Tab-separated table of C-alpha atoms in Angstrom:
chain	number	residue	atom	x	y	z
F	149	MET	CA	-24.949	26.767	-4.955
F	150	SER	CA	-24.012	23.164	-5.748
F	151	LEU	CA	-23.103	22.484	-2.096
F	152	LYS	CA	-26.554	23.584	-0.916
F	153	ASN	CA	-28.272	21.463	-3.570
F	154	ARG	CA	-26.182	18.466	-2.583
F	155	LEU	CA	-27.195	18.851	1.070
F	156	ILE	CA	-30.865	19.099	0.104
F	157	GLN	CA	-30.792	16.054	-2.149
F	158	HIS	CA	-28.854	13.872	0.327
F	159	GLU	CA	-30.327	14.164	3.800
F	160	ASN	CA	-27.664	11.941	5.351
F	161	TYR	CA	-24.807	13.915	3.814
F	162	TRP	CA	-23.146	16.239	6.293
F	163	THR	CA	-19.910	18.196	6.188
F	164	CYS	CA	-18.094	19.534	9.239
F	165	PRO	CA	-18.189	23.375	9.295
F	166	ASN	CA	-14.417	23.446	9.859
F	167	CYS	CA	-13.931	21.464	6.662
F	168	LEU	CA	-16.562	23.314	4.663
F	169	GLY	CA	-13.859	25.361	2.943
F	170	ARG	CA	-12.736	22.306	0.976
F	171	GLU	CA	-15.975	22.458	-1.015
F	172	LEU	CA	-15.167	25.927	-2.351
F	173	PRO	CA	-13.617	26.113	-5.835
F	174	PHE	CA	-10.819	28.469	-4.738
F	175	TYR	CA	-9.785	26.447	-1.702
F	176	ASN	CA	-6.297	25.677	-3.042
F	177	VAL	CA	-5.598	29.336	-3.920
F	178	ARG	CA	-3.650	31.284	-1.310
F	179	ASP	CA	-3.519	34.704	-2.982
F	180	LEU	CA	-6.751	35.858	-4.660
F	181	ASN	CA	-4.739	38.354	-6.731
F	182	GLU	CA	-3.199	35.427	-8.594
F	183	ILE	CA	-6.545	34.069	-9.849
F	184	ASP	CA	-6.611	34.136	-13.645
F	185	ASN	CA	-9.554	34.903	-15.899
F	186	ASP	CA	-10.371	31.247	-16.508
F	187	MET	CA	-10.885	30.670	-12.794
F	188	LEU	CA	-13.024	33.794	-12.484
F	189	GLY	CA	-15.238	32.468	-15.256
F	190	LEU	CA	-15.995	29.266	-13.315
F	191	GLU	CA	-19.729	28.785	-12.830
F	192	LEU	CA	-20.536	27.757	-9.284
F	193	GLU	CA	-23.842	26.218	-10.353
F	194	ASP	CA	-21.954	23.445	-12.199
F	195	ASP	CA	-20.528	20.824	-9.923
F	196	CYS	CA	-17.511	20.273	-12.193
F	197	TYR	CA	-14.523	21.383	-10.113
F	198	VAL	CA	-11.821	18.711	-9.886
F	199	ASP	CA	-9.126	18.911	-7.225
F	200	PRO	CA	-5.832	18.548	-9.161
F	201	HIS	CA	-4.018	17.032	-6.169
F	202	LEU	CA	-6.762	14.468	-5.641
F	203	GLU	CA	-6.751	13.592	-9.332
F	204	ILE	CA	-2.966	13.068	-9.378
F	205	LEU	CA	-3.013	10.890	-6.264
F	206	SER	CA	-5.888	8.725	-7.450
F	207	ARG	CA	-4.228	8.261	-10.836
F	208	SER	CA	-0.955	7.076	-9.236
F	209	SER	CA	-2.171	4.297	-6.969
F	210	ASN	CA	0.453	1.887	-8.372
F	211	HIS	CA	3.324	4.143	-7.315
F	212	LEU	CA	4.712	5.107	-3.919
F	213	ARG	CA	2.947	8.243	-2.602
F	214	LEU	CA	4.954	10.061	0.054
F	215	CYS	CA	4.191	13.342	1.828
F	216	HIS	CA	5.500	15.446	4.703
F	217	ILE	CA	3.909	17.973	7.023
F	218	ASN	CA	5.098	20.014	9.954
F	219	CYS	CA	1.958	19.560	12.037
F	220	GLN	CA	2.965	21.813	15.006
F	221	SER	CA	1.335	19.636	17.643
F	222	LEU	CA	-0.351	16.538	16.265
F	223	LEU	CA	-2.718	16.273	19.235
F	224	SER	CA	-4.251	19.734	18.803
F	225	THR	CA	-5.248	19.194	15.158
F	226	PHE	CA	-5.534	15.408	15.057
F	227	ASP	CA	-9.184	15.396	13.910
F	228	GLU	CA	-8.374	17.768	11.048
F	229	PHE	CA	-5.384	15.600	10.193
F	230	LEU	CA	-7.612	12.503	10.035
F	231	HIS	CA	-9.996	14.278	7.675
F	232	LEU	CA	-7.060	15.334	5.516
F	233	ILE	CA	-5.635	11.834	5.028
F	234	SER	CA	-9.099	10.364	4.500
F	235	THR	CA	-9.479	12.753	1.559
F	236	TYR	CA	-5.957	12.474	0.189
F	237	THR	CA	-4.569	8.950	0.276
F	238	PHE	CA	-0.839	8.496	0.844
F	239	ASP	CA	1.222	5.363	1.385
F	240	ILE	CA	3.693	7.075	3.721
F	241	LEU	CA	3.113	10.215	5.783
F	242	THR	CA	6.117	11.793	7.492
F	243	LEU	CA	5.640	14.357	10.249
F	244	SER	CA	7.826	16.851	12.099
F	245	GLU	CA	7.082	18.891	15.215
F	246	THR	CA	4.643	16.300	16.513
F	247	TRP	CA	5.098	17.667	20.068
F	248	LEU	CA	4.419	14.183	21.409
F	249	ARG	CA	5.886	12.765	24.577
F	250	ASN	CA	6.675	9.192	25.480
F	251	ASN	CA	3.230	8.816	26.977
F	252	THR	CA	1.248	5.647	26.239
F	253	HIS	CA	-2.086	7.522	26.242
F	254	GLN	CA	-0.853	10.108	23.738
F	255	ILE	CA	0.608	7.451	21.460
F	256	ALA	CA	-2.601	5.404	21.629
F	257	HIS	CA	-4.683	8.484	20.787
F	258	VAL	CA	-2.778	9.247	17.553
F	259	GLN	CA	-2.941	5.711	16.175
F	260	ILE	CA	-4.695	5.587	12.781
F	261	PRO	CA	-6.471	2.426	11.544
F	262	GLY	CA	-4.743	1.048	8.456
F	263	TYR	CA	-1.399	2.666	9.317
F	264	SER	CA	1.577	1.714	11.470
F	265	LEU	CA	3.215	4.482	13.520
F	266	VAL	CA	6.958	4.954	14.090
F	267	PHE	CA	8.039	7.934	16.172
F	268	ASN	CA	11.029	9.607	17.801
F	269	ASN	CA	9.939	12.066	20.488
F	270	ARG	CA	11.930	14.561	22.495
F	271	GLY	CA	10.825	12.920	25.683
F	272	GLU	CA	10.095	15.395	28.446
F	273	LYS	CA	11.250	18.450	26.502
F	274	HIS	CA	8.544	20.526	24.840
F	275	GLY	CA	8.132	20.626	21.052
F	276	GLY	CA	9.987	18.867	18.267
F	277	GLY	CA	9.645	15.205	17.466
F	278	VAL	CA	9.310	13.280	14.197
F	279	ALA	CA	7.016	10.436	13.177
F	280	VAL	CA	6.067	8.268	10.204
F	281	TYR	CA	2.724	6.687	9.299
F	282	ILE	CA	3.121	3.641	7.018
F	283	ARG	CA	0.298	1.757	5.370
F	284	GLU	CA	-0.161	-1.651	6.975
F	285	GLU	CA	0.272	-3.372	3.605
F	286	LEU	CA	3.907	-2.211	3.505
F	287	LYS	CA	6.478	-4.259	5.410
F	288	TYR	CA	9.226	-2.291	7.095
F	289	LYS	CA	11.924	-2.399	9.726
F	290	GLU	CA	13.511	0.367	11.786
F	291	ARG	CA	17.179	1.101	11.070
F	292	ASN	CA	18.421	1.872	14.562
F	293	ASP	CA	22.028	1.495	13.363
F	294	LEU	CA	21.620	4.714	11.346
F	295	MET	CA	19.858	6.531	14.169
F	296	ARG	CA	22.792	5.762	16.457
F	297	VAL	CA	25.172	7.674	14.150
F	298	GLU	CA	23.859	10.964	15.637
F	299	PRO	CA	21.684	10.100	18.654
F	300	SER	CA	21.079	13.777	19.482
F	301	PHE	CA	19.423	14.365	16.098
F	302	GLU	CA	15.677	14.390	15.620
F	303	HIS	CA	15.454	11.800	12.857
F	304	ILE	CA	14.020	8.387	11.960
F	305	TRP	CA	15.317	5.772	9.535
F	306	ILE	CA	13.170	2.897	8.289
F	307	GLU	CA	13.680	0.373	5.497
F	308	ILE	CA	10.518	-0.377	3.512
F	309	ALA	CA	10.302	-3.656	1.631
F	310	GLY	CA	9.164	-3.522	-1.996
F	311	LYS	CA	7.923	-6.184	-4.365
F	312	ASN	CA	11.518	-7.321	-4.888
F	313	LYS	CA	14.990	-6.445	-3.621
F	314	ASN	CA	15.335	-3.776	-6.323
F	315	SER	CA	12.370	-1.802	-4.994
F	316	ASN	CA	13.277	-1.557	-1.300
F	317	VAL	CA	13.270	2.015	-0.027
F	318	LEU	CA	15.315	3.527	2.787
F	319	LEU	CA	13.400	6.467	4.265
F	320	GLY	CA	14.778	9.150	6.572
F	321	VAL	CA	12.772	11.852	8.350
F	322	PHE	CA	14.460	14.954	9.792
F	323	TYR	CA	13.604	18.043	11.789
F	324	GLN	CA	16.086	20.907	12.040
F	325	PRO	CA	14.764	23.318	14.720
F	326	ASP	CA	17.375	26.098	14.769
F	327	SER	CA	17.002	29.447	13.021
F	328	ASP	CA	20.491	30.698	13.927
F	329	PRO	CA	22.787	30.364	10.840
F	330	ALA	CA	25.791	29.309	12.942
F	331	ARG	CA	23.844	26.461	14.546
F	332	LYS	CA	22.509	25.447	11.133
F	333	VAL	CA	26.080	25.041	9.889
F	334	LEU	CA	26.842	22.697	12.811
F	335	TRP	CA	23.663	20.777	12.035
F	336	LEU	CA	24.730	20.446	8.387
F	337	GLU	CA	28.073	18.947	9.406
F	338	LYS	CA	26.314	16.226	11.384
F	339	PHE	CA	23.767	15.806	8.592
F	340	GLU	CA	26.641	15.146	6.177
F	341	THR	CA	28.089	12.577	8.599
F	342	ILE	CA	24.757	10.718	8.638
F	343	LEU	CA	24.518	10.735	4.832
F	344	ALA	CA	28.061	9.361	4.606
F	345	ALA	CA	27.088	6.483	6.919
F	346	VAL	CA	23.956	5.837	4.847
F	347	HIS	CA	25.967	5.922	1.632
F	348	SER	CA	28.349	3.252	2.948
F	349	LYS	CA	25.536	0.928	4.055
F	350	TRP	CA	22.862	1.418	1.381
F	351	ASP	CA	22.985	1.391	-2.425
F	352	GLY	CA	19.252	1.214	-3.193
F	353	ILE	CA	16.446	3.765	-3.364
F	354	LEU	CA	16.843	6.539	-0.792
F	355	ALA	CA	14.181	9.075	0.238
F	356	ILE	CA	14.506	11.843	2.823
F	357	ALA	CA	11.733	14.140	4.023
F	358	GLY	CA	11.555	16.770	6.712
F	359	ASP	CA	11.414	20.354	7.861
F	360	MET	CA	15.001	21.518	7.431
F	361	ASN	CA	14.282	25.199	8.206
F	362	ILE	CA	16.605	26.058	5.304
F	363	ASP	CA	14.845	28.291	2.810
F	364	LEU	CA	15.682	27.334	-0.772
F	365	LYS	CA	13.677	30.218	-2.243
F	366	ASN	CA	16.180	32.774	-0.981
F	367	SER	CA	19.897	32.386	-1.571
F	368	SER	CA	22.119	32.130	1.496
F	369	THR	CA	25.387	30.547	2.538
F	370	THR	CA	23.524	27.905	4.535
F	371	ALA	CA	21.290	27.015	1.592
F	372	TYR	CA	24.312	26.802	-0.707
F	373	LYS	CA	26.169	24.429	1.658
F	374	TYR	CA	23.027	22.347	2.086
F	375	GLU	CA	22.583	21.962	-1.675
F	376	ALA	CA	26.308	21.222	-2.093
F	377	ILE	CA	26.004	18.349	0.402
F	378	LEU	CA	23.041	16.919	-1.491
F	379	ARG	CA	24.923	17.141	-4.796
F	380	SER	CA	27.952	15.382	-3.316
F	381	PHE	CA	25.760	12.353	-2.519
F	382	ASN	CA	23.828	12.482	-5.834
F	383	LEU	CA	20.626	13.540	-4.096
F	384	ASN	CA	17.911	15.774	-5.543
F	385	GLN	CA	15.447	18.005	-3.701
F	386	HIS	CA	12.169	17.850	-5.672
F	387	ILE	CA	9.863	20.427	-4.059
F	388	LYS	CA	9.977	23.759	-5.896
F	389	ASP	CA	6.986	25.696	-4.515
F	390	PRO	CA	6.881	27.456	-1.110
F	391	THR	CA	5.732	25.286	1.776
F	392	ARG	CA	5.042	27.897	4.462
F	393	LYS	CA	2.776	30.937	4.133
F	394	GLY	CA	3.447	31.012	0.416
F	395	LYS	CA	6.910	32.518	0.995
F	396	TRP	CA	9.443	29.988	2.299
F	397	LEU	CA	10.532	26.626	0.931
F	398	ILE	CA	11.705	24.935	4.125
F	399	ASP	CA	9.967	21.530	3.927
F	400	HIS	CA	11.875	19.248	1.572
F	401	ILE	CA	11.557	15.813	-0.019
F	402	ILE	CA	14.787	14.335	-1.388
F	403	THR	CA	15.540	11.192	-3.407
F	404	ASN	CA	18.414	9.632	-5.327
F	405	ILE	CA	16.189	8.587	-8.260
F	406	PRO	CA	15.055	11.846	-9.917
F	407	HIS	CA	14.146	10.068	-13.177
F	408	ASN	CA	11.643	7.855	-11.327
F	409	VAL	CA	9.668	10.776	-9.893
F	410	VAL	CA	6.188	10.760	-11.455
F	411	ALA	CA	4.761	13.931	-9.886
F	412	THR	CA	5.323	16.457	-7.097
F	413	GLY	CA	3.126	19.075	-5.488
F	414	VAL	CA	2.344	21.157	-2.430
F	415	LEU	CA	-1.064	20.624	-0.830
F	416	PRO	CA	-2.454	23.562	1.226
F	417	THR	CA	-3.363	22.429	4.749
F	418	PRO	CA	-4.418	25.561	6.702
F	419	GLU	CA	-6.693	23.551	9.004
F	420	VAL	CA	-3.720	21.490	10.249
F	421	SER	CA	-0.735	23.857	10.249
F	422	ASP	CA	0.687	27.048	8.751
F	423	HIS	CA	3.041	24.692	6.865
F	424	ASP	CA	1.669	23.204	3.662
F	425	MET	CA	2.088	19.540	2.772
F	426	PRO	CA	4.633	18.773	0.025
F	427	TYR	CA	4.227	15.380	-1.581
F	428	ILE	CA	5.962	13.247	-4.164
F	429	ILE	CA	4.917	10.248	-6.254
F	430	VAL	CA	7.726	7.850	-7.115
F	431	ASN	CA	8.046	4.772	-9.247
F	432	ALA	CA	9.938	2.930	-6.524
F	433	ARG	CA	11.676	0.357	-8.612
F	434	LEU	CA	15.219	0.288	-9.941
F	435	SER	CA	16.075	-1.521	-13.146
F	436	ARG	CA	18.003	-4.677	-12.351
F	437	PHE	CA	20.493	-4.187	-15.134
F	438	GLU	CA	20.383	-1.580	-17.878
F	439	THR	CA	20.751	-3.051	-21.365
F	440	ARG	CA	24.049	-2.266	-23.037
F	441	PHE	CA	25.987	-3.328	-26.122
F	442	LYS	CA	29.551	-4.374	-26.849
F	443	TYR	CA	31.491	-5.758	-29.820
F	444	ILE	CA	32.924	-9.275	-29.740
F	445	ARG	CA	34.637	-11.577	-32.255
F	446	SER	CA	32.291	-14.096	-33.846
F	447	VAL	CA	33.914	-17.523	-34.379
F	448	LYS	CA	30.839	-19.322	-35.738
F	449	SER	CA	32.330	-19.625	-39.223
F	450	PHE	CA	35.941	-19.910	-38.100
F	451	CYS	CA	38.055	-22.579	-39.832
F	452	SER	CA	41.549	-23.142	-38.482
F	453	GLU	CA	42.869	-24.590	-41.760
F	454	GLU	CA	41.736	-21.613	-43.831
F	455	TYR	CA	43.062	-19.289	-41.134
F	456	LEU	CA	46.582	-20.788	-41.295
F	457	ARG	CA	46.567	-20.917	-45.091
F	458	ASP	CA	45.542	-17.262	-45.462
F	459	ILE	CA	47.995	-15.974	-42.888
F	460	SER	CA	50.853	-17.658	-44.729
F	461	GLU	CA	49.876	-15.679	-47.854
F	462	LEU	CA	49.843	-12.247	-46.217
F	463	PRO	CA	52.235	-9.776	-47.905
F	464	PHE	CA	54.361	-8.997	-44.867
F	465	SER	CA	57.061	-7.648	-47.195
F	466	LEU	CA	55.070	-4.400	-47.409
F	467	VAL	CA	56.375	-3.557	-43.959
F	468	TYR	CA	59.895	-3.073	-45.384
F	469	ALA	CA	58.726	-0.624	-48.049
F	470	VAL	CA	58.904	2.278	-45.544
F	471	ASP	CA	61.624	3.477	-43.189
F	472	ASP	CA	59.593	5.086	-40.411
F	473	PRO	CA	59.068	2.594	-37.496
F	474	ASP	CA	55.614	4.024	-36.741
F	475	GLU	CA	54.513	3.445	-40.331
F	476	LYS	CA	55.890	-0.116	-40.218
F	477	ILE	CA	53.781	-0.867	-37.138
F	478	SER	CA	50.736	0.756	-38.715
F	479	ILE	CA	51.044	-1.375	-41.879
F	480	LEU	CA	51.543	-4.572	-39.857
F	481	ASN	CA	48.516	-3.816	-37.664
F	482	GLU	CA	46.337	-3.088	-40.683
F	483	LEU	CA	47.344	-6.360	-42.371
F	484	LEU	CA	46.579	-8.417	-39.280
F	485	ARG	CA	43.349	-6.525	-38.494
F	486	SER	CA	41.890	-6.994	-41.987
F	487	TYR	CA	42.894	-10.663	-41.916
F	488	ILE	CA	41.286	-11.296	-38.491
F	489	ASP	CA	38.126	-9.379	-39.452
F	490	ARG	CA	37.699	-11.712	-42.422
F	491	HIS	CA	37.839	-14.922	-40.332
F	492	ALA	CA	36.377	-13.635	-37.007
F	493	PRO	CA	34.345	-10.501	-37.744
F	494	LEU	CA	33.242	-8.072	-35.050
F	495	VAL	CA	29.549	-8.365	-34.176
F	496	GLN	CA	27.414	-6.263	-31.840
F	497	CYS	CA	26.312	-8.187	-28.751
F	498	LYS	CA	23.378	-7.170	-26.524
F	499	ILE	CA	23.974	-7.582	-22.785
F	500	THR	CA	20.805	-7.800	-20.684
F	501	ARG	CA	22.203	-9.094	-17.387
F	502	PRO	CA	25.454	-9.054	-15.403
F	503	PRO	CA	28.166	-11.551	-16.360
F	504	ALA	CA	27.940	-14.949	-14.658
F	505	PRO	CA	30.970	-17.114	-15.593
F	506	TRP	CA	29.869	-19.976	-13.337
F	507	LEU	CA	26.910	-20.690	-15.661
F	508	GLN	CA	29.353	-22.180	-18.192
F	509	ASP	CA	29.843	-25.205	-15.945
F	510	VAL	CA	28.909	-28.550	-17.549
F	511	SER	CA	26.805	-29.592	-14.541
F	512	ILE	CA	24.471	-26.657	-15.252
F	513	LYS	CA	24.224	-26.922	-19.033
F	514	HIS	CA	22.961	-30.509	-18.962
F	515	PRO	CA	19.811	-29.817	-16.840
F	516	GLN	CA	19.116	-26.726	-18.966
F	517	LYS	CA	18.661	-28.918	-22.045
F	518	GLU	CA	15.999	-30.957	-20.207
F	519	ARG	CA	13.654	-27.992	-19.758
F	520	PRO	CA	10.363	-28.563	-21.641
F	521	PHE	CA	8.852	-25.911	-23.900
F	522	THR	CA	5.837	-25.260	-21.697
F	523	HIS	CA	4.933	-22.036	-23.491
F	524	GLN	CA	4.085	-24.126	-26.588
F	525	THR	CA	1.962	-26.873	-25.015
F	526	GLN	CA	0.675	-25.119	-21.851
F	527	ALA	CA	0.043	-28.600	-20.452
F	528	GLU	CA	-0.029	-29.055	-16.687
F	529	SER	CA	2.284	-32.079	-16.900
F	530	ASP	CA	4.880	-29.985	-18.775
F	531	TRP	CA	4.602	-27.194	-16.200
F	532	SER	CA	5.166	-29.716	-13.400
F	533	LEU	CA	8.226	-31.076	-15.216
F	534	PHE	CA	9.435	-27.531	-15.853
F	535	ARG	CA	9.262	-26.650	-12.137
F	536	SER	CA	11.118	-29.824	-11.227
F	537	VAL	CA	13.927	-29.123	-13.716
F	538	ARG	CA	14.047	-25.473	-12.666
F	539	ASN	CA	14.654	-26.485	-9.043
F	540	LYS	CA	17.416	-28.856	-10.151
F	541	ILE	CA	19.095	-26.045	-12.111
F	542	LYS	CA	18.940	-23.695	-9.124
F	543	THR	CA	20.537	-26.350	-6.942
F	544	ALA	CA	23.176	-27.086	-9.569
F	545	ILE	CA	24.113	-23.392	-9.844
F	546	LYS	CA	24.962	-23.004	-6.154
F	547	THR	CA	28.100	-25.193	-6.141
F	548	PRO	CA	29.868	-23.666	-9.212
F	549	LYS	CA	28.947	-20.181	-8.026
F	550	ARG	CA	30.366	-20.814	-4.547
F	551	THR	CA	33.526	-22.307	-6.088
F	552	PHE	CA	33.984	-19.297	-8.388
F	553	TYR	CA	33.602	-16.831	-5.490
F	554	SER	CA	36.051	-18.732	-3.324
F	555	LYS	CA	38.669	-19.025	-6.059
F	556	ALA	CA	38.311	-15.413	-7.252
F	557	LEU	CA	38.493	-13.769	-3.823
F	558	SER	CA	41.388	-15.947	-2.630
F	559	SER	CA	43.665	-14.654	-5.400
F	560	LYS	CA	46.768	-12.764	-4.249
F	561	ARG	CA	46.533	-10.378	-7.214
F	562	SER	CA	44.545	-7.471	-5.817
F	563	LYS	CA	43.918	-5.967	-9.273
F	564	VAL	CA	42.192	-9.151	-10.446
F	565	VAL	CA	40.140	-9.379	-7.255
F	566	TRP	CA	38.847	-5.812	-7.555
F	567	MET	CA	38.074	-6.281	-11.255
F	568	ILE	CA	35.916	-9.307	-10.407
F	569	ILE	CA	34.204	-7.428	-7.586
F	570	HIS	CA	33.300	-4.433	-9.790
F	571	ARG	CA	32.416	-6.289	-12.995
F	572	ILE	CA	30.821	-9.501	-11.717
F	573	LEU	CA	29.973	-9.470	-8.002
F	574	ASN	CA	28.689	-5.887	-7.866
F	575	PRO	CA	28.188	-4.580	-11.428
F	576	ASN	CA	26.866	-1.097	-12.105
F	577	ARG	CA	23.171	-1.259	-12.996
F	578	LYS	CA	23.475	1.699	-15.347
F	579	LYS	CA	25.777	2.392	-18.242
F	580	ILE	CA	28.479	4.947	-17.599
F	581	ARG	CA	27.239	8.148	-19.173
F	582	GLN	CA	29.283	11.154	-18.186
F	583	ASP	CA	30.146	14.209	-20.200
F	584	PRO	CA	33.914	14.944	-19.955
F	585	ASP	CA	33.147	18.670	-19.841
F	586	GLU	CA	30.893	18.138	-16.833
F	587	LEU	CA	33.635	16.158	-15.082
F	588	ASN	CA	36.166	18.930	-15.774
F	589	LYS	CA	33.728	21.542	-14.508
F	590	PHE	CA	33.179	19.558	-11.295
F	591	PHE	CA	36.890	19.276	-10.476
F	592	VAL	CA	37.657	22.874	-11.486
F	593	THR	CA	34.994	24.165	-9.103
F	594	THR	CA	35.938	21.857	-6.206
F	595	SER	CA	37.370	24.737	-4.174
F	596	GLU	CA	34.156	26.675	-4.629
F	597	HIS	CA	32.126	23.723	-3.308
F	598	ILE	CA	34.403	23.390	-0.276
F	599	LEU	CA	34.531	27.106	0.582
F	600	GLY	CA	30.857	27.657	-0.176
F	601	SER	CA	31.365	30.827	-2.215
F	602	TYR	CA	31.790	31.837	-5.834
F	603	PRO	CA	34.283	34.448	-7.088
F	604	LYS	CA	32.595	37.793	-7.658
F	605	GLN	CA	33.937	38.158	-11.183
F	606	ARG	CA	36.250	36.441	-13.631
F	607	VAL	CA	39.450	38.503	-14.086
F	608	ASN	CA	41.443	38.493	-17.314
F	609	VAL	CA	45.031	37.566	-16.441
F	610	VAL	CA	46.610	40.008	-18.894
F	611	GLU	CA	44.445	42.895	-17.702
F	612	TYR	CA	45.122	41.988	-14.094
F	613	LEU	CA	48.922	42.028	-14.555
F	614	ASP	CA	48.779	45.301	-16.476
F	615	SER	CA	46.786	46.895	-13.686
F	616	LEU	CA	49.361	46.081	-11.002
F	617	SER	CA	51.269	49.057	-9.628
F	618	GLY	CA	54.835	49.437	-10.933
F	619	SER	CA	54.135	47.371	-14.065
F	620	SER	CA	55.039	50.214	-16.425
F	621	GLY	CA	58.462	50.440	-18.060
F	622	ASP	CA	60.663	48.147	-20.050
F	623	THR	CA	62.263	46.501	-17.008
F	624	CYS	CA	58.979	45.076	-15.704
F	625	PHE	CA	57.478	41.737	-16.666
F	626	ARG	CA	54.639	42.113	-19.140
F	627	MET	CA	52.395	39.720	-21.015
F	628	ARG	CA	51.840	40.575	-24.663
F	629	LYS	CA	49.415	39.241	-27.217
F	630	VAL	CA	51.147	37.064	-29.820
F	631	ASN	CA	50.289	35.274	-33.058
F	632	PHE	CA	51.544	32.184	-34.837
F	633	SER	CA	54.304	33.954	-36.798
F	634	LYS	CA	55.826	35.491	-33.674
F	635	VAL	CA	55.852	32.149	-31.851
F	636	SER	CA	57.386	30.416	-34.882
F	637	LYS	CA	60.098	33.073	-35.100
F	638	GLN	CA	61.031	32.609	-31.441
F	639	LEU	CA	61.170	28.816	-31.781
F	640	ASN	CA	63.431	29.074	-34.843
F	641	GLY	CA	65.702	31.370	-32.876
F	642	ILE	CA	65.953	28.820	-30.062
F	643	TRP	CA	66.787	26.104	-32.597
F	644	MET	CA	69.606	28.218	-34.098
F	645	ILE	CA	71.080	28.762	-30.621
F	646	ILE	CA	71.044	24.995	-30.006
F	647	LEU	CA	72.876	24.373	-33.299
F	648	GLN	CA	75.546	26.935	-32.408
F	649	VAL	CA	76.105	25.329	-28.995
F	650	MET	CA	76.363	21.862	-30.558
F	651	THR	CA	78.907	23.171	-33.116
F	652	ILE	CA	81.103	24.620	-30.363
F	653	TYR	CA	81.138	21.525	-28.134
F	654	LEU	CA	81.170	18.893	-30.834
C-alpha cells in the first residue's frame, strides 16, 4: 500500500499508531453501507486521496475559520487534540465539556503554542466547562459585562478585533448540559435574555458556537422554541449534518451574517470524542455602506428668468374646464410637474456613503481644492504634500462635525432628532429589502411563534359553522355562498330604503 511505500522511502517518517487511521481513504466515512461505487473503485496503490476538509481549510486561509468540539475531558485526549489541530488549521477553536478545574497545573498543561486560551470552568464541580483557543495573531478582549448577565451559565464572550471596525467579531461559546425538556425550556429563557442584552450592546458580526444538547434533526417543542428565538434575533444556525454518532445534531454554530458564510462542514474526530467537530468559514467583514440610488432634481441648467417667463405662460385656465375637484387638482399637478421637469429634471443619483452634511462647510472645501493629483505624477514630493493636506482636512472636519452633532441633538423637536439619528448618525448599512407578503406572514403567525405550536389543520369557516350542532333550520344563522349580482341586489335594496326614510323625514 502507499502508506507502506512511504514509510520505506522515508526512514525518518513515522506516524503514531493511534493516528494511523487518518491515512486510510475511508477515514471520514462513518457508515460503510453509504460508500458509493466511485469510492469502491479507488485504487489504494495511487497516493491520490485528498481530504476534502483539509482542502477547504487550506483554500480559505484569508477568511475566519471557526470550529467547535465537545471534547469530553480535554486532559484525557489532549495529545490527540494537538494532532488534530496540527493537521487541520483553525483560527478559533471553541470547546465545551473541557472538565477542567481552576488548577494552575491543568491550565498550564493545556496551553498550545501559537494560541491564546480563554476558559470558564465549573470550579470544583465535576464536568462541564467551556474554553476558546484564539490564534495569537488575533487581538481580542473578554466581554465580562455579557457574562455577568447570567453568571450561572456556562458561557464565554470575547470580542475579536478585525482589520477594521467593520470586521470585529463578537463570539459566544455555550454549553447546555441538561437532557430534561423542562430544564431546557428554563435554559432557553435565560439564553434569550442573554441574546437580548447582546443585541442592545452589539450591532456588528456575531458568532455563537456550542453544545446546546438540542437536536435539530428531530422535531420537538424545545427545538422549535430554540429556532424561534434564533429567528427573532436574525440569527442562522449553519450546521446541517449530525454531530454526534451520525444521528444527532446537537453541536451548533450560529451567525448573523449568513450571506458571508463561505463553507461549512462536520469533521469526524473519533480519537478525541464521540462528538464530531462542526466548523464554519466566514468572510468576517461587513460592507461599510451598501450602494443605493435615489432621484433628485438637477439644477445645473436652471435659469431663473426662463423659469419665471415659462410659468407665466402656463395655461392654468384648463383647471376650470372640469367640475370635479379631484380632476382640477390632477390637472394642476400635471401642469406644474411637466413644467418643473423641463427646468429641473429628475436624475438618478448613486449614493456610496452615508450622508455627511457637515462636509458642506466652507472651511473644509477650501483645503480640499489644495489636494495634489498624486495618482498622476506619483512623485514623492506630491505624496508628502498630499499627506499634509489630508491631515489638515481631517482636522478641519472635526469642528463642523462637532457643531452639527451638538445643534442637531439639542433640538426640542424629537421627530427631527430621531430622523437625524437614523439617517445620519447611525444609517442602515443595507438597503431595506423586505417582501410585504413576508411581513404579513410574520405578523399573522406571531401567536404561533409565542405559543410554540402550529394548528393541526386549517378549517374552512363556512364548513365549520355548518358543522355546529343546532345549525339546521331557517331560524339559525348560516353563511351562504354569494356572487356579484346577489351583493349588488342587496346594496340597491339598502339604497332604496335610505331614499324612503329621507322622503318621510324631509
